[in-house]
Amino acid sequence: MLILFCFLVLLALICINVPIAVALAVSAIFGLLATEGIDSLVTVALDMYDGSTKFSLIAIPMFVLAGALMNAGGITDRLINFVSALIGFVRGGLAMVNIGVSLFFAEISGSAVADVAALGSILIPQMKKRGYSAPFAAAVTSSSASLAIIIPPSIPMILYATSAGTSVEQLFVAGIVPGLLGAFGLMFVAYMFAVRYNLPVEEAFNTKRLTSTFLDALPAFSLPVIILGGIFGGWVTATEAAGLAVIAALIVGAWYREFNFRHLKRAMLDGGMQTAVVMLLVAASVLMGGFLTRAQVPQQLAQSILELTSNQYVILAILNVFFLIIGFFLHSAAAIILVIPIVIPLIQAANIDPVHFGLVVTLNLAIGQQTPPVASVLITSCAVARANIWEVSKVNVYFVAVLFAVLMLCTYVPAVPMFLVEYFYR
């Protein structure tokens, strides 16, 4: 009964626009007071501090900063030019460029919102100018941006690994194949739209232009090599790779001599605010997690579901539905921090690989970024495109279907995401 009341308190606070981190902390403190008395609050501040200062979490502000440096240093523009020369000759080529550049940007920033803010402000106006409808431009930008949390490095994967006590490096490796499958699927849908609505071809394929843009963008290609090569080669941890990404982005930006310090300042402030929100959520989740663990809620949930079925695939189906539903109402960071500590005992009892499950969770939350009412990435894209969210959603449903197909494939054919993990680590 107390658990239900705490949940209702949490829900009521969220409904009146109390920040989720504050609502979590208030609900947890109420539960601790009711079960253990006022003495249990003595270590609240220390517990929150310890929970938000884990080494792996330092990677989050570093990857956000690396993405800001990319955009301010002219790196993003050169990636756009190269991808445009590579695939711009296809009908609807600018939509393909949007998806392709998101693929590159995802390998540095790890944040879908940062992807939309950085690339959308450049590509959406260009797409509208060339005859693409605002809803289509916003839908392509929004859905492709969610590749940033599937392809390594990924901020939600870092949060999941911290919450579940699993390897962030293995999660990163598991995200490579699903991310590429998602990108190619999105390109196919974009091409079908381009054929149907006779969208323009950017320009004929030109080997000379491809070579020149490749050479111009060559220093920028060092960023994913440093990040992913360092992690997968076992030379650095994900957190150390994030620091290297910042240094590399500074060096490459200085090489191009195009730093826009006004834009950099704005991006760093936005990144700082994003990071602060995540860290507050992490700190508050420590209190809630402690209260739920003492109340044996995760263990009771695991036992209840296992009494219904012990089939791994049925359990994954139940959890897929659950995460798809909460994706409608919670940001990805909040969903991970709030729910993962509760379901991990169930995952362990059902002998589901926590790395495989982490990828399933990430794909669910990538879809959640595209589904109103919360839909943080979709809303950001609509704001940049100045398009109505419901008009964009009518187009975006086809792109979301691709992400859902990848989710189903990775859920029920674990070899798709896990064969690289098995090869490198097991």
Tab-separated table of C-alpha atoms in Angstrom:
chain	number	residue	atom	x	y	z
A	1	MET	CA	0.000	0.000	0.000
A	2	LEU	CA	2.832	2.367	0.847
A	3	ILE	CA	4.514	1.660	-2.517
A	4	LEU	CA	1.287	2.502	-4.346
A	5	PHE	CA	0.918	5.735	-2.382
A	6	CYS	CA	4.525	6.748	-3.154
A	7	PHE	CA	3.886	6.046	-6.830
A	8	LEU	CA	0.731	8.191	-6.773
A	9	VAL	CA	2.671	11.004	-5.093
A	10	LEU	CA	5.325	10.741	-7.819
A	11	LEU	CA	2.700	10.752	-10.568
A	12	ALA	CA	0.833	13.711	-9.052
A	13	LEU	CA	4.010	15.784	-8.757
A	14	ILE	CA	4.974	15.048	-12.366
A	15	CYS	CA	1.458	15.992	-13.555
A	16	ILE	CA	1.749	19.445	-11.947
A	17	ASN	CA	5.087	19.993	-13.723
A	18	VAL	CA	7.378	19.376	-10.779
A	19	PRO	CA	10.758	18.323	-12.274
A	20	ILE	CA	11.052	14.538	-12.376
A	21	ALA	CA	14.255	14.561	-10.295
A	22	VAL	CA	12.551	16.549	-7.521
A	23	ALA	CA	9.435	14.360	-7.693
A	24	LEU	CA	11.566	11.215	-7.391
A	25	ALA	CA	13.461	12.569	-4.389
A	26	VAL	CA	10.306	13.738	-2.592
A	27	SER	CA	8.561	10.373	-3.126
A	28	ALA	CA	11.618	8.440	-1.940
A	29	ILE	CA	12.042	10.628	1.152
A	30	PHE	CA	8.360	10.148	2.000
A	31	GLY	CA	8.768	6.371	1.717
A	32	LEU	CA	11.912	6.357	3.867
A	33	LEU	CA	10.197	8.479	6.521
A	34	ALA	CA	7.195	6.160	6.605
A	35	THR	CA	9.220	2.939	6.853
A	36	GLU	CA	12.397	3.849	8.743
A	37	GLY	CA	11.720	7.161	10.456
A	38	ILE	CA	13.571	10.457	10.405
A	39	ASP	CA	16.928	8.867	11.246
A	40	SER	CA	17.033	7.363	7.742
A	41	LEU	CA	17.412	10.863	6.264
A	42	VAL	CA	20.792	11.525	7.891
A	43	THR	CA	22.752	10.147	4.926
A	44	VAL	CA	20.426	11.358	2.140
A	45	ALA	CA	22.749	14.087	0.865
A	46	LEU	CA	25.794	11.809	0.970
A	47	ASP	CA	23.960	9.002	-0.838
A	48	MET	CA	22.836	11.386	-3.587
A	49	TYR	CA	26.362	12.739	-3.974
A	50	ASP	CA	27.938	9.284	-4.160
A	51	GLY	CA	25.388	8.113	-6.715
A	52	SER	CA	26.022	11.016	-9.085
A	53	THR	CA	29.824	10.985	-8.960
A	54	LYS	CA	30.515	7.563	-10.451
A	55	PHE	CA	33.468	7.540	-12.823
A	56	SER	CA	31.482	6.260	-15.819
A	57	LEU	CA	29.059	9.209	-15.614
A	58	ILE	CA	31.861	11.696	-16.367
A	59	ALA	CA	31.604	10.545	-19.984
A	60	ILE	CA	28.206	12.244	-20.379
A	61	PRO	CA	29.295	15.918	-20.224
A	62	MET	CA	32.435	15.057	-22.193
A	63	PHE	CA	30.537	13.571	-25.144
A	64	VAL	CA	28.046	16.469	-25.106
A	65	LEU	CA	30.952	18.941	-25.164
A	66	ALA	CA	32.651	17.045	-28.009
A	67	GLY	CA	29.454	17.379	-30.069
A	68	ALA	CA	29.313	21.124	-29.354
A	69	LEU	CA	32.944	21.535	-30.402
A	70	MET	CA	32.257	19.653	-33.642
A	71	ASN	CA	29.489	22.020	-34.607
A	72	ALA	CA	31.339	25.178	-33.590
A	73	GLY	CA	34.605	24.200	-35.266
A	74	GLY	CA	33.287	23.631	-38.796
A	75	ILE	CA	33.548	19.836	-38.515
A	76	THR	CA	29.819	19.269	-39.058
A	77	ASP	CA	29.818	21.324	-42.275
A	78	ARG	CA	32.619	19.205	-43.747
A	79	LEU	CA	30.858	15.974	-42.877
A	80	ILE	CA	27.736	17.284	-44.616
A	81	ASN	CA	29.747	18.204	-47.725
A	82	PHE	CA	31.371	14.759	-47.891
A	83	VAL	CA	28.154	12.786	-47.379
A	84	SER	CA	26.419	15.026	-49.930
A	85	ALA	CA	29.128	14.221	-52.494
A	86	LEU	CA	28.866	10.517	-51.636
A	87	ILE	CA	25.096	9.950	-51.823
A	88	GLY	CA	23.609	13.270	-52.973
A	89	PHE	CA	23.087	11.927	-56.512
A	90	VAL	CA	20.260	9.660	-55.287
A	91	ARG	CA	16.713	10.970	-55.605
A	92	GLY	CA	15.845	12.665	-52.333
A	93	GLY	CA	19.571	12.893	-51.736
A	94	LEU	CA	19.388	15.615	-49.103
A	95	ALA	CA	17.244	13.352	-46.911
A	96	MET	CA	19.900	10.642	-47.361
A	97	VAL	CA	22.574	13.187	-46.424
A	98	ASN	CA	20.612	14.019	-43.275
A	99	ILE	CA	20.573	10.360	-42.224
A	100	GLY	CA	24.188	9.769	-43.223
A	101	VAL	CA	25.527	12.757	-41.302
A	102	SER	CA	23.487	11.712	-38.258
A	103	LEU	CA	25.310	8.398	-38.470
A	104	PHE	CA	28.671	10.199	-38.224
A	105	PHE	CA	27.513	12.704	-35.611
A	106	ALA	CA	26.108	9.883	-33.469
A	107	GLU	CA	29.615	8.445	-33.152
A	108	ILE	CA	30.787	11.548	-31.307
A	109	SER	CA	27.950	13.163	-29.345
A	110	GLY	CA	25.893	10.227	-27.990
A	111	SER	CA	22.892	12.570	-27.646
A	112	ALA	CA	19.884	12.604	-29.973
A	113	VAL	CA	18.789	16.077	-28.840
A	114	ALA	CA	22.288	17.420	-29.564
A	115	ASP	CA	22.116	15.763	-33.003
A	116	VAL	CA	18.814	17.477	-33.869
A	117	ALA	CA	19.954	20.855	-32.557
A	118	ALA	CA	23.277	20.730	-34.424
A	119	LEU	CA	22.254	19.188	-37.741
A	120	GLY	CA	18.625	20.259	-37.925
A	121	SER	CA	19.493	23.948	-37.815
A	122	ILE	CA	21.668	23.441	-40.916
A	123	LEU	CA	19.866	20.774	-42.941
A	124	ILE	CA	16.155	21.435	-42.336
A	125	PRO	CA	16.217	24.970	-43.865
A	126	GLN	CA	18.147	23.563	-46.850
A	127	MET	CA	15.611	20.765	-47.324
A	128	LYS	CA	12.671	23.187	-47.188
A	129	LYS	CA	14.419	25.471	-49.693
A	130	ARG	CA	14.771	22.547	-52.133
A	131	GLY	CA	11.086	21.631	-52.029
A	132	TYR	CA	10.905	19.121	-49.186
A	133	SER	CA	7.850	19.617	-46.987
A	134	ALA	CA	8.490	20.844	-43.456
A	135	PRO	CA	6.878	17.708	-41.873
A	136	PHE	CA	9.051	15.399	-43.974
A	137	ALA	CA	12.239	17.353	-43.209
A	138	ALA	CA	11.445	17.327	-39.485
A	139	ALA	CA	10.552	13.606	-39.500
A	140	VAL	CA	13.780	12.572	-41.249
A	141	THR	CA	15.896	14.711	-38.926
A	142	SER	CA	14.131	13.498	-35.801
A	143	SER	CA	14.130	9.780	-36.564
A	144	SER	CA	17.741	9.720	-37.797
A	145	ALA	CA	18.853	11.615	-34.685
A	146	SER	CA	17.733	8.689	-32.555
A	147	LEU	CA	20.584	6.723	-34.099
A	148	ALA	CA	22.726	8.718	-31.652
A	149	ILE	CA	21.521	6.601	-28.732
A	150	ILE	CA	21.872	3.292	-30.596
A	151	ILE	CA	25.300	3.745	-32.172
A	152	PRO	CA	28.216	4.112	-29.741
A	153	PRO	CA	28.942	6.206	-27.812
A	154	SER	CA	25.458	6.533	-26.293
A	155	ILE	CA	24.516	8.495	-23.190
A	156	PRO	CA	21.489	6.251	-22.378
A	157	MET	CA	23.780	3.211	-22.667
A	158	ILE	CA	26.163	4.791	-20.146
A	159	LEU	CA	23.253	5.384	-17.770
A	160	TYR	CA	21.963	1.833	-18.254
A	161	ALA	CA	25.389	0.318	-17.640
A	162	THR	CA	25.726	2.369	-14.447
A	163	SER	CA	22.249	1.377	-13.224
A	164	ALA	CA	22.552	-2.300	-14.171
A	165	GLY	CA	26.193	-2.774	-13.184
A	166	THR	CA	27.184	-4.083	-16.618
A	167	SER	CA	29.889	-3.233	-19.174
A	168	VAL	CA	29.361	-0.005	-21.108
A	169	GLU	CA	32.002	-1.057	-23.645
A	170	GLN	CA	30.086	-4.261	-24.454
A	171	LEU	CA	26.882	-2.251	-24.799
A	172	PHE	CA	28.626	0.057	-27.247
A	173	VAL	CA	29.733	-2.914	-29.355
A	174	ALA	CA	26.206	-4.389	-29.269
A	175	GLY	CA	24.809	-1.140	-30.706
A	176	ILE	CA	26.897	-1.110	-33.903
A	177	VAL	CA	24.929	-3.548	-36.081
A	178	PRO	CA	21.435	-2.388	-34.971
A	179	GLY	CA	22.484	1.233	-35.572
A	180	LEU	CA	23.646	0.469	-39.109
A	181	LEU	CA	20.493	-1.550	-39.824
A	182	GLY	CA	18.399	1.369	-38.593
A	183	ALA	CA	20.289	3.833	-40.791
A	184	PHE	CA	19.850	1.746	-43.946
A	185	GLY	CA	16.182	1.178	-43.124
A	186	LEU	CA	15.583	4.906	-42.693
A	187	MET	CA	17.355	5.586	-45.999
A	188	PHE	CA	15.087	3.079	-47.747
A	189	VAL	CA	11.949	4.759	-46.386
A	190	ALA	CA	13.320	8.193	-47.356
A	191	TYR	CA	13.989	6.912	-50.880
A	192	MET	CA	10.431	5.579	-51.187
A	193	PHE	CA	9.105	9.007	-50.199
A	194	ALA	CA	11.470	10.653	-52.684
A	195	VAL	CA	10.234	8.480	-55.557
A	196	ARG	CA	6.598	8.946	-54.609
A	197	TYR	CA	6.800	12.747	-54.351
A	198	ASN	CA	9.482	13.260	-57.026
A	199	LEU	CA	11.911	14.901	-54.637
A	200	PRO	CA	15.019	16.469	-56.207
A	201	VAL	CA	18.417	14.954	-56.954
A	202	GLU	CA	21.136	17.196	-55.529
A	203	GLU	CA	23.741	16.760	-58.249
A	204	ALA	CA	25.354	14.158	-60.453
A	205	PHE	CA	28.019	11.955	-58.908
A	206	ASN	CA	31.407	13.631	-59.287
A	207	THR	CA	34.554	11.714	-58.367
A	208	LYS	CA	36.634	14.889	-58.188
A	209	ARG	CA	34.229	16.524	-55.705
A	210	LEU	CA	34.013	13.327	-53.657
A	211	THR	CA	37.810	13.193	-53.402
A	212	SER	CA	38.156	16.855	-52.460
A	213	THR	CA	35.429	16.708	-49.791
A	214	PHE	CA	36.897	13.481	-48.419
A	215	LEU	CA	40.333	15.051	-48.061
A	216	ASP	CA	38.792	18.155	-46.480
A	217	ALA	CA	36.845	16.013	-43.979
A	218	LEU	CA	39.735	13.612	-43.315
A	219	PRO	CA	40.768	15.239	-39.981
A	220	ALA	CA	37.131	14.988	-38.833
A	221	PHE	CA	37.147	11.227	-39.475
A	222	SER	CA	39.812	10.904	-36.800
A	223	LEU	CA	37.175	11.534	-34.106
A	224	PRO	CA	35.214	8.251	-34.419
A	225	VAL	CA	38.493	6.396	-34.984
A	226	ILE	CA	39.871	7.763	-31.703
A	227	ILE	CA	36.659	7.107	-29.758
A	228	LEU	CA	35.650	3.709	-31.087
A	229	GLY	CA	39.156	2.465	-31.848
A	230	GLY	CA	40.319	3.332	-28.342
A	231	ILE	CA	37.345	1.643	-26.673
A	232	PHE	CA	37.214	-1.494	-28.810
A	233	GLY	CA	40.986	-1.828	-28.857
A	234	GLY	CA	40.947	-1.957	-25.069
A	235	TRP	CA	43.306	1.034	-24.740
A	236	VAL	CA	40.855	3.346	-22.973
A	237	THR	CA	37.589	3.139	-21.061
A	238	ALA	CA	34.455	4.843	-22.369
A	239	THR	CA	35.039	7.717	-19.928
A	240	GLU	CA	38.644	8.201	-21.034
A	241	ALA	CA	37.541	8.038	-24.673
A	242	ALA	CA	35.079	10.876	-23.980
A	243	GLY	CA	37.941	13.041	-22.713
A	244	LEU	CA	40.018	12.154	-25.779
A	245	ALA	CA	37.068	13.086	-28.002
A	246	VAL	CA	36.995	16.588	-26.518
A	247	ILE	CA	40.736	17.047	-27.050
A	248	ALA	CA	40.523	15.694	-30.607
A	249	ALA	CA	37.553	17.943	-31.435
A	250	LEU	CA	39.507	20.965	-30.172
A	251	ILE	CA	42.540	20.045	-32.278
A	252	VAL	CA	40.504	19.362	-35.440
A	253	GLY	CA	38.485	22.553	-34.938
A	254	ALA	CA	41.713	24.548	-34.522
A	255	TRP	CA	43.050	22.912	-37.708
A	256	TYR	CA	40.036	24.211	-39.657
A	257	ARG	CA	40.355	27.664	-38.024
A	258	GLU	CA	36.610	28.199	-38.054
A	259	PHE	CA	35.647	28.228	-34.396
A	260	ASN	CA	32.389	30.105	-33.840
A	261	PHE	CA	32.809	31.050	-30.190
A	262	ARG	CA	29.322	32.526	-29.866
A	263	HIS	CA	27.784	29.264	-31.067
A	264	LEU	CA	30.195	27.294	-28.883
A	265	LYS	CA	29.175	29.256	-25.792
A	266	ARG	CA	25.483	28.587	-26.469
A	267	ALA	CA	26.118	24.892	-27.132
A	268	MET	CA	28.199	24.504	-23.970
A	269	LEU	CA	25.501	26.177	-21.872
A	270	ASP	CA	22.838	23.901	-23.381
A	271	GLY	CA	25.072	20.877	-22.842
A	272	GLY	CA	25.722	21.923	-19.246
A	273	MET	CA	21.993	22.171	-18.590
A	274	GLN	CA	21.357	18.749	-20.188
A	275	THR	CA	24.093	17.242	-18.040
A	276	ALA	CA	22.772	18.889	-14.875
A	277	VAL	CA	19.292	17.464	-15.508
A	278	VAL	CA	20.714	13.959	-15.990
A	279	MET	CA	22.909	14.173	-12.873
A	280	LEU	CA	19.996	15.368	-10.747
A	281	LEU	CA	17.983	12.412	-12.007
A	282	VAL	CA	20.820	10.048	-11.129
A	283	ALA	CA	21.149	11.532	-7.633
A	284	ALA	CA	17.400	11.323	-6.973
A	285	SER	CA	17.235	7.779	-8.333
A	286	VAL	CA	19.726	6.657	-5.691
A	287	LEU	CA	17.196	7.519	-2.997
A	288	MET	CA	14.324	5.868	-4.820
A	289	GLY	CA	16.418	2.805	-5.618
A	290	GLY	CA	17.467	2.461	-1.985
A	291	PHE	CA	13.889	2.712	-0.759
A	292	LEU	CA	12.561	0.195	-3.321
A	293	THR	CA	15.372	-2.259	-2.596
A	294	ARG	CA	14.700	-2.163	1.151
A	295	ALA	CA	10.994	-2.649	0.443
A	296	GLN	CA	11.872	-5.693	-1.744
A	297	VAL	CA	9.854	-4.316	-4.682
A	298	PRO	CA	12.232	-5.525	-7.459
A	299	GLN	CA	12.371	-8.998	-5.984
A	300	GLN	CA	8.583	-9.178	-5.607
A	301	LEU	CA	8.113	-8.012	-9.216
A	302	ALA	CA	10.537	-10.660	-10.467
A	303	GLN	CA	8.796	-13.380	-8.492
A	304	SER	CA	5.330	-12.343	-9.705
A	305	ILE	CA	6.294	-12.403	-13.388
A	306	LEU	CA	8.264	-15.644	-13.076
A	307	GLU	CA	5.194	-17.264	-11.530
A	308	LEU	CA	3.326	-16.411	-14.743
A	309	THR	CA	6.071	-17.512	-17.145
A	310	SER	CA	9.751	-18.374	-17.195
A	311	ASN	CA	10.061	-18.101	-20.980
A	312	GLN	CA	12.693	-15.469	-21.785
A	313	TYR	CA	10.975	-14.311	-24.967
A	314	VAL	CA	7.614	-13.854	-23.263
A	315	ILE	CA	9.298	-11.865	-20.501
A	316	LEU	CA	11.066	-9.726	-23.123
A	317	ALA	CA	7.716	-9.162	-24.865
A	318	ILE	CA	6.159	-7.995	-21.587
A	319	LEU	CA	9.077	-5.653	-20.918
A	320	ASN	CA	9.019	-4.353	-24.499
A	321	VAL	CA	5.384	-3.339	-24.111
A	322	PHE	CA	6.180	-1.783	-20.735
A	323	PHE	CA	9.091	0.291	-22.036
A	324	LEU	CA	7.202	1.357	-25.155
A	325	ILE	CA	4.410	2.665	-22.921
A	326	ILE	CA	6.659	4.553	-20.497
A	327	GLY	CA	8.508	5.964	-23.515
A	328	PHE	CA	5.353	7.974	-24.227
A	329	PHE	CA	5.652	9.764	-20.890
A	330	LEU	CA	9.290	9.773	-19.730
A	331	HIS	CA	12.564	11.025	-21.174
A	332	SER	CA	15.068	8.245	-21.845
A	333	ALA	CA	17.331	9.181	-18.916
A	334	ALA	CA	14.408	9.282	-16.483
A	335	ALA	CA	13.022	5.973	-17.751
A	336	ILE	CA	16.360	4.200	-17.350
A	337	ILE	CA	17.103	5.613	-13.920
A	338	LEU	CA	13.612	4.978	-12.587
A	339	VAL	CA	12.893	1.533	-14.031
A	340	ILE	CA	16.153	-0.385	-14.572
A	341	PRO	CA	16.944	-0.961	-10.857
A	342	ILE	CA	13.449	-2.454	-10.497
A	343	VAL	CA	13.585	-4.872	-13.454
A	344	ILE	CA	17.224	-6.014	-13.198
A	345	PRO	CA	16.424	-8.753	-10.611
A	346	LEU	CA	13.841	-10.107	-13.078
A	347	ILE	CA	16.419	-10.098	-15.896
A	348	GLN	CA	18.900	-11.944	-13.710
A	349	ALA	CA	16.337	-14.504	-12.543
A	350	ALA	CA	15.262	-15.186	-16.147
A	351	ASN	CA	18.921	-15.591	-17.251
A	352	ILE	CA	18.616	-12.830	-19.850
A	353	ASP	CA	21.950	-11.327	-20.857
A	354	PRO	CA	22.046	-7.804	-19.315
A	355	VAL	CA	23.958	-6.458	-22.340
A	356	HIS	CA	21.318	-7.808	-24.731
A	357	PHE	CA	18.573	-6.392	-22.537
A	358	GLY	CA	20.376	-3.027	-22.386
A	359	LEU	CA	20.235	-2.788	-26.168
A	360	VAL	CA	16.533	-3.714	-26.153
A	361	VAL	CA	15.893	-0.943	-23.615
A	362	THR	CA	17.877	1.559	-25.701
A	363	LEU	CA	15.891	0.744	-28.857
A	364	ASN	CA	12.617	1.111	-26.961
A	365	LEU	CA	13.677	4.525	-25.701
A	366	ALA	CA	14.812	5.565	-29.192
A	367	ILE	CA	11.209	4.953	-30.278
A	368	GLY	CA	9.986	6.825	-27.195
A	369	GLN	CA	11.912	9.903	-28.364
A	370	GLN	CA	9.631	9.948	-31.429
A	371	THR	CA	6.244	9.358	-29.798
A	372	PRO	CA	4.218	12.242	-28.255
A	373	PRO	CA	3.356	13.608	-25.779
A	374	VAL	CA	6.925	13.847	-24.389
A	375	ALA	CA	8.969	13.004	-27.554
A	376	SER	CA	11.893	15.297	-26.717
A	377	VAL	CA	13.722	14.733	-30.017
A	378	LEU	CA	10.597	15.041	-32.177
A	379	ILE	CA	9.574	18.272	-30.436
A	380	THR	CA	13.046	19.767	-30.939
A	381	SER	CA	12.963	18.862	-34.627
A	382	CYS	CA	9.475	20.356	-35.034
A	383	ALA	CA	10.645	23.563	-33.380
A	384	VAL	CA	13.582	23.871	-35.782
A	385	ALA	CA	11.383	23.102	-38.815
A	386	ARG	CA	8.485	25.241	-37.529
A	387	ALA	CA	6.151	22.354	-38.247
A	388	ASN	CA	3.080	21.044	-36.441
A	389	ILE	CA	3.963	18.026	-34.301
A	390	TRP	CA	0.911	16.023	-35.417
A	391	GLU	CA	1.608	16.663	-39.114
A	392	VAL	CA	5.201	15.548	-38.564
A	393	SER	CA	4.034	12.464	-36.662
A	394	LYS	CA	1.911	11.355	-39.652
A	395	VAL	CA	5.092	11.184	-41.738
A	396	ASN	CA	7.335	10.005	-38.931
A	397	VAL	CA	5.251	6.877	-38.290
A	398	TYR	CA	6.945	5.217	-41.293
A	399	PHE	CA	10.411	5.951	-39.927
A	400	VAL	CA	9.380	4.816	-36.441
A	401	ALA	CA	8.230	1.537	-38.040
A	402	VAL	CA	11.849	0.966	-39.101
A	403	LEU	CA	13.077	1.460	-35.537
A	404	PHE	CA	10.362	-0.912	-34.296
A	405	ALA	CA	11.405	-3.560	-36.852
A	406	VAL	CA	15.016	-3.288	-35.641
A	407	LEU	CA	13.767	-3.614	-32.047
A	408	MET	CA	11.867	-6.827	-32.841
A	409	LEU	CA	14.832	-8.256	-34.755
A	410	CYS	CA	17.286	-7.532	-31.944
A	411	THR	CA	14.881	-8.786	-29.255
A	412	TYR	CA	14.155	-12.154	-30.804
A	413	VAL	CA	17.363	-12.769	-32.777
A	414	PRO	CA	19.978	-11.934	-30.117
A	415	ALA	CA	22.810	-12.925	-32.451
A	416	VAL	CA	22.208	-9.739	-34.473
A	417	PRO	CA	23.457	-7.377	-31.760
A	418	MET	CA	25.488	-9.863	-29.744
A	419	PHE	CA	27.760	-11.613	-32.225
A	420	LEU	CA	30.301	-8.765	-32.121
A	421	VAL	CA	30.192	-8.795	-28.326
A	422	GLU	CA	30.815	-12.539	-28.352
A	423	TYR	CA	33.688	-12.106	-30.798
A	424	PHE	CA	35.478	-9.302	-28.927
A	425	TYR	CA	34.764	-10.050	-25.273
A	426	ARG	CA	33.629	-13.626	-24.663
